[in-house]
Coordinates of C-alpha atoms and ligand atoms in Angstrom, one line a residue:
X1 CA 24.7 19.3 -20.5
X2 CA 27.6 17.4 -19.1
X3 CA 26.8 16.1 -15.3
X4 CA 28.7 17.1 -12.8
X5 CA 30.2 14.4 -10.9
X6 CA 29.5 14.1 -7.5
X7 CA 32.7 15.4 -6.3
X8 CA 31.9 19.0 -8.2
X9 CA 28.5 19.3 -7.2
X10 CA 29.8 18.9 -3.3
X11 CA 32.3 21.6 -3.8
X12 CA 29.5 24.4 -5.6
X13 CA 26.6 23.5 -3.1
X14 CA 26.9 26.2 -1.1
X15 CA 27.2 23.6 2.0
X16 CA 24.5 21.3 0.7
X17 CA 22.0 24.4 -0.2
X18 CA 22.7 24.1 -4.4
X19 CA 19.4 24.8 -5.9
X20 CA 17.1 22.6 -3.2
X21 CA 14.7 25.6 -3.0
X22 CA 14.3 26.7 -6.6
X23 CA 13.7 22.6 -7.3
X24 CA 11.3 22.2 -5.0
X25 CA 9.3 25.7 -5.8
X26 CA 9.7 23.7 -9.4
X27 CA 5.7 22.9 -10.1
X28 CA 5.9 21.5 -13.7
X29 CA 7.8 18.2 -12.6
X30 CA 7.6 16.0 -9.7
X31 CA 11.2 16.0 -9.6
X32 CA 14.1 17.3 -8.5
X33 CA 16.7 19.6 -10.7
X34 CA 19.8 16.5 -11.2
X35 CA 22.4 17.7 -8.9
X36 CA 19.8 18.5 -6.4
X37 CA 19.1 15.1 -6.5
X38 CA 23.0 13.8 -5.3
X39 CA 22.2 16.8 -2.3
X40 CA 18.6 15.8 -1.3
X41 CA 20.9 12.4 -0.2
X42 CA 23.0 14.8 2.7
X43 CA 19.3 15.9 4.4
X44 CA 17.9 12.4 4.5
X45 CA 16.5 11.9 1.6
X46 CA 16.2 10.1 -2.1
X47 CA 14.4 10.9 -5.1
X48 CA 13.2 7.8 -6.5
X49 CA 10.1 6.3 -9.1
X50 CA 7.8 3.5 -8.8
X51 CA 9.7 1.1 -11.0
X52 CA 6.4 -1.0 -11.2
X53 CA 4.7 1.8 -12.9
X54 CA 8.3 2.8 -15.2
X55 CA 6.8 1.4 -18.1
X56 CA 3.0 1.9 -18.4
X57 CA 4.2 5.7 -17.6
X58 CA 6.7 5.2 -20.4
X59 CA 4.1 4.2 -22.7
X60 CA 1.9 7.2 -21.6
X61 CA 4.9 9.3 -22.4
X62 CA 4.4 10.3 -18.8
X63 CA 7.6 11.0 -16.7
X64 CA 8.1 8.6 -13.7
X65 CA 6.0 8.3 -11.0
X66 CA 8.3 10.2 -8.9
X67 CA 8.4 10.6 -5.0
X68 CA 10.8 10.5 -2.0
X69 CA 12.0 8.2 0.3
X70 CA 12.7 10.1 3.4
X71 CA 15.3 8.2 6.0
X72 CA 15.3 9.7 10.1
X73 CA 18.6 10.1 12.0
X74 CA 17.6 8.0 14.8
X75 CA 21.3 6.7 16.8
X76 CA 20.8 3.6 17.8
X77 CA 17.2 3.9 17.3
X78 CA 16.0 5.2 19.9
X79 CA 12.3 6.5 20.0
X80 CA 10.2 7.8 22.3
X81 CA 6.3 6.5 22.4
X82 CA 5.4 9.7 22.0
X83 CA 7.8 10.4 19.1
X84 CA 6.6 6.9 17.5
X85 CA 3.0 8.2 17.5
X86 CA 4.6 11.7 15.8
X87 CA 6.4 10.0 13.0
X88 CA 2.9 7.0 12.9
X89 CA 0.9 10.1 11.8
X90 CA 3.8 11.5 8.8
X91 CA 3.5 7.7 7.8
X92 CA -0.2 7.6 7.5
X93 CA -0.4 11.4 6.4
X94 CA 2.5 12.1 3.9
X95 CA 3.8 8.4 3.1
X96 CA 2.8 4.7 1.4
X97 CA 4.1 1.3 2.6
X98 CA 3.7 2.3 6.5
X99 CA 7.3 3.3 8.3
X100 CA 10.0 1.0 7.3
X101 CA 12.5 -0.2 10.2
X102 CA 15.8 -0.5 8.3
X103 CA 19.0 -2.3 8.7
X104 CA 21.0 1.1 11.0
X105 CA 17.8 1.2 13.1
X106 CA 16.5 4.4 11.2
X107 CA 12.8 4.7 9.6
X108 CA 12.4 5.7 5.9
X109 CA 8.8 6.8 4.8
X110 CA 8.7 5.9 1.5
X111 CA 6.3 7.3 -1.4
X112 CA 6.4 11.2 -0.2
X113 CA 5.2 13.3 -3.4
X114 CA 7.9 16.4 -3.7
X115 CA 4.8 18.9 -3.0
X116 CA 4.7 16.8 0.1
X117 CA 8.4 16.9 1.3
X118 CA 8.8 20.2 3.5
X119 CA 5.6 19.6 5.1
X120 CA 6.9 15.6 6.4
X121 CA 10.3 17.7 7.3
X122 CA 8.9 19.6 9.4
X123 CA 6.5 16.6 10.7
X124 CA 9.7 14.7 11.1
X125 CA 11.4 17.6 13.0
X126 CA 8.0 18.0 15.1
X127 CA 8.3 14.7 16.7
X128 CA 12.4 16.2 17.4
X129 CA 13.7 13.6 15.0
X130 CA 15.8 14.8 12.2
X131 CA 17.5 13.8 9.1
X132 CA 20.0 15.5 8.7
X133 CA 23.3 13.4 6.7
X134 CA 20.7 10.0 7.1
X135 CA 22.3 9.7 3.5
X136 CA 25.1 11.0 1.7
X137 CA 29.0 11.1 2.0
X138 CA 29.2 11.9 5.6
X139 CA 28.8 9.7 8.4
X140 CA 25.8 7.8 9.0
X141 CA 23.4 6.9 11.2
X142 CA 25.5 5.4 14.1
X143 CA 24.7 1.9 15.1
X144 CA 24.3 0.7 18.4
X145 CA 24.1 -2.4 20.2
X146 CA 19.9 -2.7 20.4
X147 CA 20.1 -4.3 24.2
X148 CA 18.2 -1.4 25.8
X149 CA 19.0 -0.4 28.8
X150 CA 19.9 -3.8 30.1
X151 CA 22.9 -2.8 32.3
X152 CA 24.6 0.5 33.2
X153 CA 27.5 -0.7 30.3
X154 CA 24.7 -0.5 27.6
X155 CA 23.2 2.9 28.6
X156 CA 27.4 4.1 28.5
X157 CA 28.4 2.6 25.1
X158 CA 24.6 4.6 23.9
X159 CA 25.8 7.7 25.5
X160 CA 29.1 7.3 24.0
X161 CA 28.3 6.9 20.5
X162 CA 25.4 9.4 20.8
X163 CA 27.9 11.7 21.2
X164 CA 30.1 10.9 18.4
X165 CA 27.0 11.1 16.4
X166 CA 26.5 14.6 17.2
X167 CA 29.9 15.3 17.0
X168 CA 30.2 13.8 13.5
X169 CA 27.2 15.9 12.4
X170 CA 27.9 18.9 9.1
X171 CA 27.8 21.8 10.4
X172 CA 25.6 23.2 7.6
X173 CA 22.7 25.2 8.5
X174 CA 20.8 24.4 5.0
X175 CA 18.7 22.1 6.4
X176 CA 17.2 24.2 8.9
X177 CA 16.9 27.0 5.9
X178 CA 16.0 24.2 3.4
X179 CA 13.3 22.7 5.9
X180 CA 13.0 24.4 8.8
X181 CA 12.1 28.2 7.5
X182 CA 15.4 28.6 9.7
X183 CA 17.1 32.0 8.8
X184 CA 20.0 32.3 6.0
X185 CA 23.2 32.8 7.1
X186 CA 24.8 35.4 5.2
X187 CA 28.3 35.9 4.0
X188 CA 30.9 32.4 4.1
X189 CA 28.7 29.3 4.5
X190 CA 29.6 27.7 7.7
X191 CA 33.2 25.8 8.3
X192 CA 33.5 22.2 8.6
X193 CA 36.5 21.9 10.3
X194 CA 35.7 17.5 9.9
X195 CA 34.6 17.4 6.7
X196 CA 35.9 20.4 4.5
X197 CA 33.7 21.8 1.5
X198 CA 33.7 18.2 -0.4
X199 CA 32.3 16.0 2.1
X200 CA 33.9 12.7 2.8
X201 CA 34.6 10.8 -0.7
X202 CA 32.1 8.6 -0.4
X203 CA 29.3 7.1 2.7
X204 CA 30.9 6.0 6.3
X205 CA 29.4 4.6 8.4
X206 CA 30.0 3.8 12.5
X207 CA 28.3 0.9 14.7
X208 CA 29.2 0.0 18.5
X209 CA 29.0 -3.4 19.3
X210 CA 28.5 -4.9 23.0
X211 CA 29.9 -8.9 23.3
X212 CA 28.9 -11.2 23.3
X213 CA 26.1 -9.5 20.8
X214 CA 27.0 -8.7 17.4
X215 CA 23.4 -7.3 16.2
X216 CA 24.7 -4.1 14.7
X217 CA 27.3 -6.5 12.6
X218 CA 30.0 -4.3 13.7
X219 CA 32.7 -5.9 11.3
X220 CA 30.1 -4.9 8.3
X221 CA 30.9 -1.1 9.9
X222 CA 33.8 0.7 7.7
X223 CA 34.3 1.8 11.7
X224 CA 33.5 -0.7 14.8
X225 CA 33.4 -0.4 18.2
X226 CA 33.8 -3.3 20.0
X227 CA 32.5 -2.5 24.0
X228 CA 35.5 -4.5 26.6
X229 CA 33.7 -4.9 29.5
X230 CA 35.7 -5.5 32.9
X231 CA 33.5 -5.9 36.3
X232 CA 30.5 -5.0 34.2
X233 CA 32.0 -1.5 33.3
X234 CA 32.8 -0.4 29.5
X235 CA 37.4 -0.2 30.0
X236 CA 36.9 1.0 26.3
X237 CA 36.7 -0.3 23.2
X238 CA 38.5 -2.4 20.2
X239 CA 39.0 -0.3 17.0
X240 CA 37.8 -2.3 14.1
X241 CA 38.3 -0.3 10.7
X242 CA 37.7 -1.3 6.8
X243 CA 34.7 -3.1 6.7
X244 CA 31.5 -2.7 4.0
X245 CA 28.8 -4.9 1.9
X246 CA 29.1 -3.4 -1.8
X247 CA 29.9 -5.1 -4.4
X248 CA 29.3 -4.9 -8.2
X249 CA 28.9 -8.7 -10.2
X250 CA 31.8 -10.1 -12.0
X251 CA 33.8 -6.8 -10.7
X252 CA 36.9 -7.9 -8.2
X253 CA 37.9 -4.4 -7.9
X254 CA 34.8 -4.4 -6.0
X255 CA 34.4 -6.6 -2.6
X256 CA 33.0 -7.0 0.7
X257 CA 35.5 -6.3 3.0
X258 CA 35.1 -7.3 7.0
X259 CA 37.1 -4.6 9.3
X260 CA 40.5 -5.6 10.6
X261 CA 40.7 -4.6 14.6
X262 CA 43.9 -1.8 14.9
X263 CA 43.9 -1.7 18.6
X264 CA 42.1 -0.6 21.6
X265 CA 41.0 3.2 23.2
X266 CA 39.9 4.0 26.8
X267 CA 36.1 5.5 26.0
X268 CA 37.2 9.3 26.5
X269 CA 40.0 8.6 23.1
X270 CA 36.0 7.6 21.3
X271 CA 35.8 10.5 19.8
X272 CA 39.5 11.9 18.6
X273 CA 39.9 8.1 17.2
X274 CA 37.0 8.6 15.3
X275 CA 37.7 12.1 14.4
X276 CA 41.4 10.4 12.9
X277 CA 39.7 8.4 11.3
X278 CA 37.0 10.1 9.7
X279 CA 39.8 12.9 8.5
X280 CA 42.6 10.3 7.2
X281 CA 39.7 8.6 4.7
X282 CA 38.5 12.6 4.3
X283 CA 42.4 13.0 2.6
X284 CA 43.4 10.0 1.5
X285 CA 39.9 8.1 0.1
X286 CA 39.9 7.9 -3.7
X287 CA 38.0 10.8 -5.1
X288 CA 39.3 10.1 -8.5
X289 CA 37.2 6.2 -8.7
X290 CA 34.2 6.4 -7.0
X291 CA 33.2 2.6 -6.8
X292 CA 36.3 2.5 -5.1
X293 CA 35.8 5.4 -2.6
X294 CA 35.1 3.3 0.8
X295 CA 37.6 3.7 3.4
X296 CA 37.4 -0.2 2.7
X297 CA 39.7 0.2 -0.1
X298 CA 42.0 3.4 1.3
X299 CA 42.8 0.5 3.7
X300 CA 43.9 -2.0 0.8
X301 CA 44.8 0.4 -1.5
X302 CA 47.5 1.9 0.8
X303 CA 48.2 -1.0 3.8
X304 CA 46.7 -1.6 7.1
X305 CA 50.0 -0.2 8.9
X306 CA 50.4 2.9 6.8
X307 CA 46.7 3.6 7.5
X308 CA 47.3 3.0 11.3
X309 CA 50.1 5.4 12.0
X310 CA 48.2 7.9 10.6
X311 CA 45.4 7.6 12.5
X312 CA 47.2 7.4 15.5
X313 CA 49.4 10.4 14.4
X314 CA 46.6 12.2 13.8
X315 CA 44.9 11.6 17.0
X316 CA 47.8 12.7 19.2
X317 CA 48.3 8.7 21.1
X318 CA 49.2 5.1 19.8
X319 CA 46.2 3.0 20.1
X320 CA 46.5 0.0 22.8
X321 CA 46.9 -3.7 22.2
X322 CA 43.4 -5.4 21.1
X323 CA 41.4 -7.0 24.2
X324 CA 40.1 -10.3 23.9
X325 CA 36.7 -10.9 23.3
X326 CA 33.7 -13.5 22.0
X327 CA 30.6 -12.8 19.8
X328 CA 28.2 -15.7 20.2
X329 CA 25.6 -14.3 17.6
X330 CA 24.8 -11.6 15.5
X331 CA 20.7 -11.9 15.8
X332 CA 18.3 -10.4 17.8
X333 CA 16.9 -12.0 20.8
X334 CA 13.2 -12.4 20.5
X335 CA 10.4 -12.3 23.6
X336 CA 11.1 -10.9 26.8
X337 CA 14.1 -10.0 29.1
X338 CA 15.0 -8.7 32.1
X339 CA 17.0 -5.6 32.7
X340 CA 19.7 -5.3 35.7
X341 CA 17.2 -2.9 37.3
X342 CA 13.9 -4.8 37.0
X343 CA 12.9 -3.3 34.0
X344 CA 11.5 -5.4 31.2
X345 CA 12.1 -5.7 27.0
X346 CA 10.0 -6.8 24.3
X347 CA 11.9 -7.7 21.0
X348 CA 9.0 -7.9 18.4
X349 CA 9.8 -9.5 14.9
X350 CA 9.1 -6.7 11.9
X351 CA 9.3 -9.0 9.0
X352 CA 11.5 -7.3 6.7
X353 CA 10.9 -4.4 9.0
X354 CA 7.4 -2.9 7.8
X355 CA 5.7 -1.9 9.2
X356 CA 2.1 -1.7 7.5
X357 CA -1.4 -3.0 8.0
X358 CA -2.2 -5.4 5.7
X359 CA -3.3 -9.0 5.1
X360 CA -0.3 -10.2 7.8
X361 CA -1.7 -7.8 10.4
X362 CA -2.4 -4.4 11.1
X363 CA 1.1 -4.2 12.2
X364 CA 1.4 -0.2 12.1
X365 CA -2.0 0.2 14.0
X366 CA -0.5 -2.3 16.4
X367 CA 2.5 -0.1 17.3
X368 CA 0.4 2.7 17.7
X369 CA -2.0 1.0 20.3
X370 CA 1.6 0.1 22.3
X371 CA 2.8 3.6 22.0
X372 CA -0.4 5.1 23.4
X373 CA -0.3 2.2 26.1
X374 CA 3.7 3.4 26.8
X375 CA 2.7 6.8 26.8
X376 CA 2.3 6.9 30.9
X377 CA 5.0 4.7 31.1
X378 CA 7.6 6.4 33.0
X379 CA 10.7 6.1 31.0
X380 CA 9.5 3.6 28.5
X381 CA 11.0 3.8 24.9
X382 CA 11.4 1.9 21.2
X383 CA 14.3 0.6 19.8
X384 CA 14.7 -0.6 16.2
X385 CA 17.6 -3.2 16.2
X386 CA 20.0 -3.2 13.0
X387 CA 18.1 -6.3 11.9
X388 CA 14.7 -4.9 11.0
X389 CA 12.8 -5.2 14.2
X390 CA 11.4 -3.5 16.9
X391 CA 12.2 -3.3 21.1
X392 CA 9.6 -2.0 23.5
X393 CA 12.1 -1.3 26.1
X394 CA 11.9 -0.3 29.8
X395 CA 8.8 -1.1 30.7
X396 CA 7.4 -2.7 34.3
X397 CA 5.9 -6.0 35.3
X398 CA 2.7 -4.4 35.3
X399 CA 2.5 -3.4 31.5
X400 CA 3.4 -6.8 30.3
X401 CA 0.4 -8.1 30.1
X402 CA -0.9 -5.6 28.1
X403 CA 1.7 -4.6 25.3
X404 CA 1.1 -9.2 24.8
X405 CA -2.2 -8.8 24.2
X406 CA -1.7 -5.7 22.0
X407 CA 1.2 -7.3 20.1
X408 CA -0.7 -11.0 19.7
X409 CA -4.0 -8.8 18.7
X410 CA -1.9 -7.3 15.9
X411 CA 0.2 -9.7 14.4
X412 CA 3.5 -8.5 16.2
X413 CA 3.8 -11.5 18.3
X414 CA 5.5 -14.1 15.6
X415 CA 8.1 -14.9 18.2
X416 CA 5.7 -16.7 19.6
X417 CA 5.4 -19.8 16.7
X418 CA 7.9 -18.4 13.8
X419 CA 10.7 -20.8 13.2
X420 CA 14.5 -19.6 14.5
X421 CA 15.6 -18.9 10.7
X422 CA 12.1 -16.7 9.7
X423 CA 12.5 -14.8 13.0
X424 CA 16.4 -13.6 12.1
X425 CA 15.6 -13.6 7.9
X426 CA 16.5 -10.6 6.4
X427 CA 15.8 -8.5 3.2
X428 CA 16.6 -5.3 1.9
X429 CA 13.8 -2.9 0.5
X430 CA 14.6 -3.7 -3.4
X431 CA 11.5 -3.2 -6.2
X432 CA 9.4 -1.0 -6.9
X433 CA 11.3 1.7 -4.7
X434 CA 15.1 1.3 -4.9
X435 CA 17.1 2.7 -8.3
X436 CA 19.1 -0.2 -7.9
X437 CA 17.4 -2.9 -7.4
X438 CA 18.4 -5.9 -10.3
X439 CA 15.0 -8.8 -8.4
X440 CA 13.0 -8.6 -5.3
X441 CA 14.1 -8.6 -2.1
X442 CA 11.6 -7.4 0.8
X443 CA 8.4 -8.8 -1.5
X444 CA 10.1 -12.1 -2.4
X445 CA 11.1 -12.7 0.8
X446 CA 8.0 -14.0 2.5
X447 CA 7.1 -16.8 -0.3
X448 CA 10.8 -17.7 -0.4
X449 CA 10.5 -18.5 3.2
X450 CA 7.5 -20.4 3.5
X451 CA 9.3 -22.6 0.5
X452 CA 12.7 -22.8 2.6
X453 CA 10.9 -23.8 5.9
X454 CA 9.8 -26.8 3.5
X455 CA 13.1 -27.6 3.1
X456 CA 14.1 -27.3 6.7
X457 CA 11.3 -29.6 7.8
X458 CA 12.1 -32.1 5.1
X459 CA 15.3 -32.3 6.5
X460 CA 14.1 -32.2 10.2
X461 CA 15.5 -28.7 10.3
X462 CA 12.7 -26.4 11.4
X463 CA 14.3 -25.8 14.8
X464 CA 17.4 -25.2 13.9
X465 CA 18.6 -21.1 12.8
X466 CA 19.9 -20.8 9.8
X467 CA 20.8 -17.4 9.4
X468 CA 19.4 -16.1 5.7
X469 CA 19.6 -12.6 4.2
X470 CA 18.0 -11.5 0.7
X471 CA 19.3 -8.4 -1.4
X472 CA 18.2 -7.3 -4.6
X473 CA 21.4 -6.4 -5.7
X474 CA 25.2 -6.3 -5.1
X475 CA 25.3 -3.3 -3.3
X476 CA 24.5 -5.8 0.0
X477 CA 22.1 -3.8 2.3
X478 CA 20.7 -6.7 4.5
X479 CA 24.4 -7.8 5.0
X480 CA 24.4 -10.2 2.9
X481 CA 27.8 -11.5 2.3
X482 CA 27.7 -12.7 6.4
X483 CA 24.4 -14.7 5.9
X484 CA 24.6 -18.2 6.2
X485 CA 22.5 -18.3 2.9
X486 CA 22.5 -14.9 0.9
X487 CA 20.9 -14.6 -2.2
X488 CA 22.1 -11.4 -4.1
X489 CA 20.2 -10.3 -6.7
X490 CA 21.1 -10.2 -10.6
X491 CA 17.9 -10.4 -12.8
X492 CA 14.3 -10.1 -12.0
X493 CA 14.2 -14.1 -10.1
X494 CA 18.2 -14.5 -10.8
X495 CA 20.0 -14.6 -7.7
X496 CA 23.9 -15.6 -7.4
X497 CA 23.9 -18.1 -4.0
X498 CA 26.4 -17.7 -1.7
X499 CA 26.8 -19.6 1.4
X500 CA 28.9 -20.7 4.7
X501 CA 29.0 -17.4 7.3
X502 CA 29.3 -17.8 10.2
X503 CA 26.2 -16.6 12.7
X504 CA 28.4 -14.3 14.7
X505 CA 29.0 -11.5 11.6
X506 CA 33.1 -12.7 11.6
X507 CA 33.3 -15.1 8.6
X508 CA 31.8 -13.8 4.5
X509 CA 30.1 -16.6 3.1
X510 CA 30.9 -17.5 -0.3
X511 CA 30.0 -18.2 -4.0
X512 CA 27.7 -21.4 -4.4
X513 CA 25.4 -20.8 -7.6
X514 CA 26.4 -17.6 -9.7
X515 CA 23.3 -17.0 -11.2
X516 CA 20.4 -19.5 -10.1
X517 CA 16.2 -18.9 -10.4
X518 CA 14.5 -20.2 -7.4
X519 CA 14.3 -24.2 -8.7
X520 CA 18.4 -24.1 -8.7
X521 CA 18.2 -22.3 -5.4
X522 CA 16.1 -25.0 -4.0
X523 CA 17.6 -27.9 -5.5
X524 CA 21.1 -26.5 -4.2
X525 CA 20.1 -25.8 -0.7
X526 CA 18.2 -29.2 -0.8
X527 CA 21.8 -31.1 -1.5
X528 CA 23.3 -28.8 1.4
X529 CA 20.6 -29.3 4.1
X530 CA 20.7 -33.4 3.2
X531 CA 24.0 -33.2 4.3
X532 CA 24.2 -30.6 7.2
X533 CA 20.8 -32.8 8.7
X534 CA 23.3 -35.7 8.3
X535 CA 26.3 -35.0 9.2
X536 CA 26.7 -32.7 11.4
X537 CA 28.2 -32.0 14.6
X538 CA 25.7 -31.5 18.4
X539 CA 25.0 -27.7 18.0
X540 CA 27.1 -27.1 15.3
X541 CA 26.0 -24.5 13.1
X542 CA 25.5 -24.5 8.7
X543 CA 27.8 -22.1 8.3
X544 CA 30.2 -23.6 10.6
X545 CA 29.6 -27.3 8.8
X546 CA 30.2 -26.2 5.0
X547 CA 33.7 -24.6 6.3
X548 CA 34.5 -27.5 8.2
X549 CA 33.7 -30.0 5.8
X550 CA 35.3 -27.9 3.0
X551 CA 32.2 -27.7 0.8
X552 CA 33.1 -24.2 1.4
X553 CA 36.5 -22.2 1.5
X554 CA 37.6 -20.9 5.0
X555 CA 37.3 -17.1 4.0
X556 CA 39.5 -14.8 6.6
X557 CA 38.2 -14.6 9.9
X558 CA 38.3 -12.1 12.9
X559 CA 38.2 -14.5 15.9
X560 CA 39.4 -13.1 19.4
X561 CA 38.2 -14.9 21.6
X562 CA 39.1 -15.8 24.9
X563 CA 41.1 -18.2 24.8
X564 CA 43.1 -17.3 21.9
X565 CA 44.2 -13.8 23.0
X566 CA 45.5 -16.0 26.3
X567 CA 47.7 -18.1 24.9
Ligands
SRM601 FE1 21.7 0.8 1.1 C1 22.4 2.5 -1.6 C2 19.0 0.8 1.6 C3 21.8 -0.2 4.2 C4 25.0 -0.6 1.1 N1 20.4 1.5 -0.2 C5 20.6 2.4 -1.4 C6 19.8 3.3 -1.3 C7 19.4 4.5 -1.1 C8 19.3 2.9 -3.2 C9 19.9 4.3 -4.3 O1 21.1 4.3 -3.8 O2 19.5 4.5 -5.1 C10 18.5 1.9 -1.2 C11 17.3 2.8 -1.2 C12 16.5 1.4 -0.7 C13 14.4 1.7 -0.9 O3 13.6 2.0 -1.7 O4 14.6 2.5 0.0 C14 18.8 1.7 0.0 N2 20.5 0.7 2.8 C15 19.3 0.8 2.4 C16 18.2 -0.2 3.6 C17 16.6 1.0 3.8 C18 18.4 -1.3 3.3 C19 17.0 -1.7 4.4 O5 16.5 -2.8 4.3 O6 17.2 -1.7 5.7 C20 19.3 0.7 4.5 C21 19.1 1.7 5.4 C22 19.9 2.2 6.0 C23 20.1 3.4 7.3 O7 19.1 3.5 8.0 O8 21.0 4.0 6.7 C24 20.4 0.4 3.9 N3 23.4 0.1 3.0 C25 22.7 -0.6 3.8 C26 23.8 -1.4 4.9 C27 23.7 -2.0 5.8 C28 24.5 -1.4 6.7 O9 24.9 -0.6 6.9 O10 24.7 -2.2 7.7 C29 24.5 -1.9 3.4 C30 26.2 -2.1 3.7 C31 27.2 -2.2 4.1 C32 28.0 -0.5 3.7 O11 27.5 0.0 3.4 O12 29.0 -1.7 2.7 C33 24.4 -0.4 1.7 N4 23.6 0.5 0.1 C34 24.4 -0.1 0.1 C35 25.7 0.5 -1.1 C36 26.7 -0.2 -1.6 C37 27.9 0.4 -1.1 C38 29.1 0.0 -1.7 O13 29.8 0.7 -0.6 O14 29.3 0.0 -2.8 C39 24.7 1.5 -2.1 C40 24.8 1.5 -3.4 C41 26.3 3.2 -3.0 O15 26.3 3.6 -2.1 O16 26.3 3.2 -4.1 C42 23.0 1.7 -1.2
SF4_602 FE1 18.5 -1.3 -3.4 FE2 20.8 -2.9 -3.7 FE3 20.6 -1.5 -1.7 FE4 18.7 -3.9 -2.0 S1 20.7 -4.0 -1.7 S2 18.2 -1.6 -1.1 S3 18.5 -3.5 -4.1 S4 20.8 -0.4 -3.0

């Protein structure tokens, strides 16, 4: 039977229902019917198989070890302690490998088998968390600056972003029918005024940043909002469009791209502008060639001016001139900080976002204990960060010692001892679950960090922060093209080595070595670090050094600082 195109599958899906119920009920296989494998993404789940076992099972003439990844929709990564305890129980009961914090502030559960899928979805929903539109050609989990309740402005940005997230949810009742035993809707399927019956041409991502912190990597988002604060209040947002990381090795038709700032909107106009951008992409995006379907290519194909004009036409108003802003960094700030109201927030390092009990510590148990300790703390929250870390937020001063003790006892106090580069490093999931991985990432990060720290120490740079990002393939889930150093998987044990991004998420890196193994990476980095140690300017960051000295050609940079705007 010919494979259906994704566009046909969406169109014929009866608002994302397909034959999912039948597929789930089929006891003969651990997989879903082919079209349903596409449709289940819109419900927040991916069919995967254990790639470590693929060959062995093939030789035994068994079907692959199928299981499902489930991803939550948690705008801004906000979870209450009681929700955490329920999600932790889901991980222990139905999944493998603990809880995995993602680079978009969601939690992923890996290894859920088909017969357990519905019960798992129900358990997640019982925590008042859902997974609708966490994947698929729709607006994904909205990323929001993780600085928790640091000021009234932070709370205000969160509220706007969360409202937008709700506004862009699909209307279909399919999710409730299939997973939550909701009543079937008779007659015509629900209308989708924003998406239409074929949804978007491709995935769509929105992020809200609050300068000076660019933790969401706002220029990697299809649509970015940069909060402009005046006298501590949110005056509005600069709007950035056309960011994206995904690429294919050796294919110049695909590339990472930073978003362009096209203007300014007031908080009241955020939803109107977002809907205008989303619907323009819906109608203008390339539905014939999927690898060119992201908004970044629509903009490059049609021109930024034409795109802006269409967005303004649909919104019914013109964007204002962009305002000045400046980012300091795109990482997380670890340890305790005090908020404006005397409450405290503790950012904990979670390597690759994986909270699992193991040799490095009983991290899953530790977070469970911390969540239990927070149950009675009024207003306490857990916040997942876009750098795969976790903030214990909104805590009274009296609770700090207890939380510190629990963190220390469970391997969750890395922020006290690890080098700044270790704290900032990101790695995507990759093997064994990701079907697209070409090389290891998450599982390679600890070993590579040991090597990297040795290199840093050799050059007296152990305490100098350098942003390192690993991806198992060029799709860029750890936003590697924004790493001062990045390893992008090409084949088992081999990577493209890229260097020279800045540490503020405003300049892409460039290819240094196309296809190298560990020895080649170490050799190349050793030389660069030696030069950096000897020739850098005071406080100059590694990526900036590489560009200033011409080792890396300066790529496109978005940089509106206060000085430049005033000039
Ligand atoms: Fe991603 C596909 C994991 C953030 C770009 N991504 C995948 C899949 C679902 C593989 C697949 O399609 O079969 C991965 C599942 C692995 C697994 O076993 O769990 C996967 N992506 C992830 C996560 C879990 C990485 C992580 O280590 O945290 C992140 C989940 C985010 C979330 O909660 O929603 C994740 N993915 C990203 C990001 C970063 C971001 O959004 O800030 C990007 C780059 C930004 C962008 O979209 O341009 C990203 N993922 C991709 C792409 C390339 C898209 C493209 O335009 O070409 C794919 C492949 C695809 O869509 O065809 C992909
Ligand atoms: Fe998988 Fe590639 Fe994304 Fe890593 S970057 S999770 S290997 S799709």
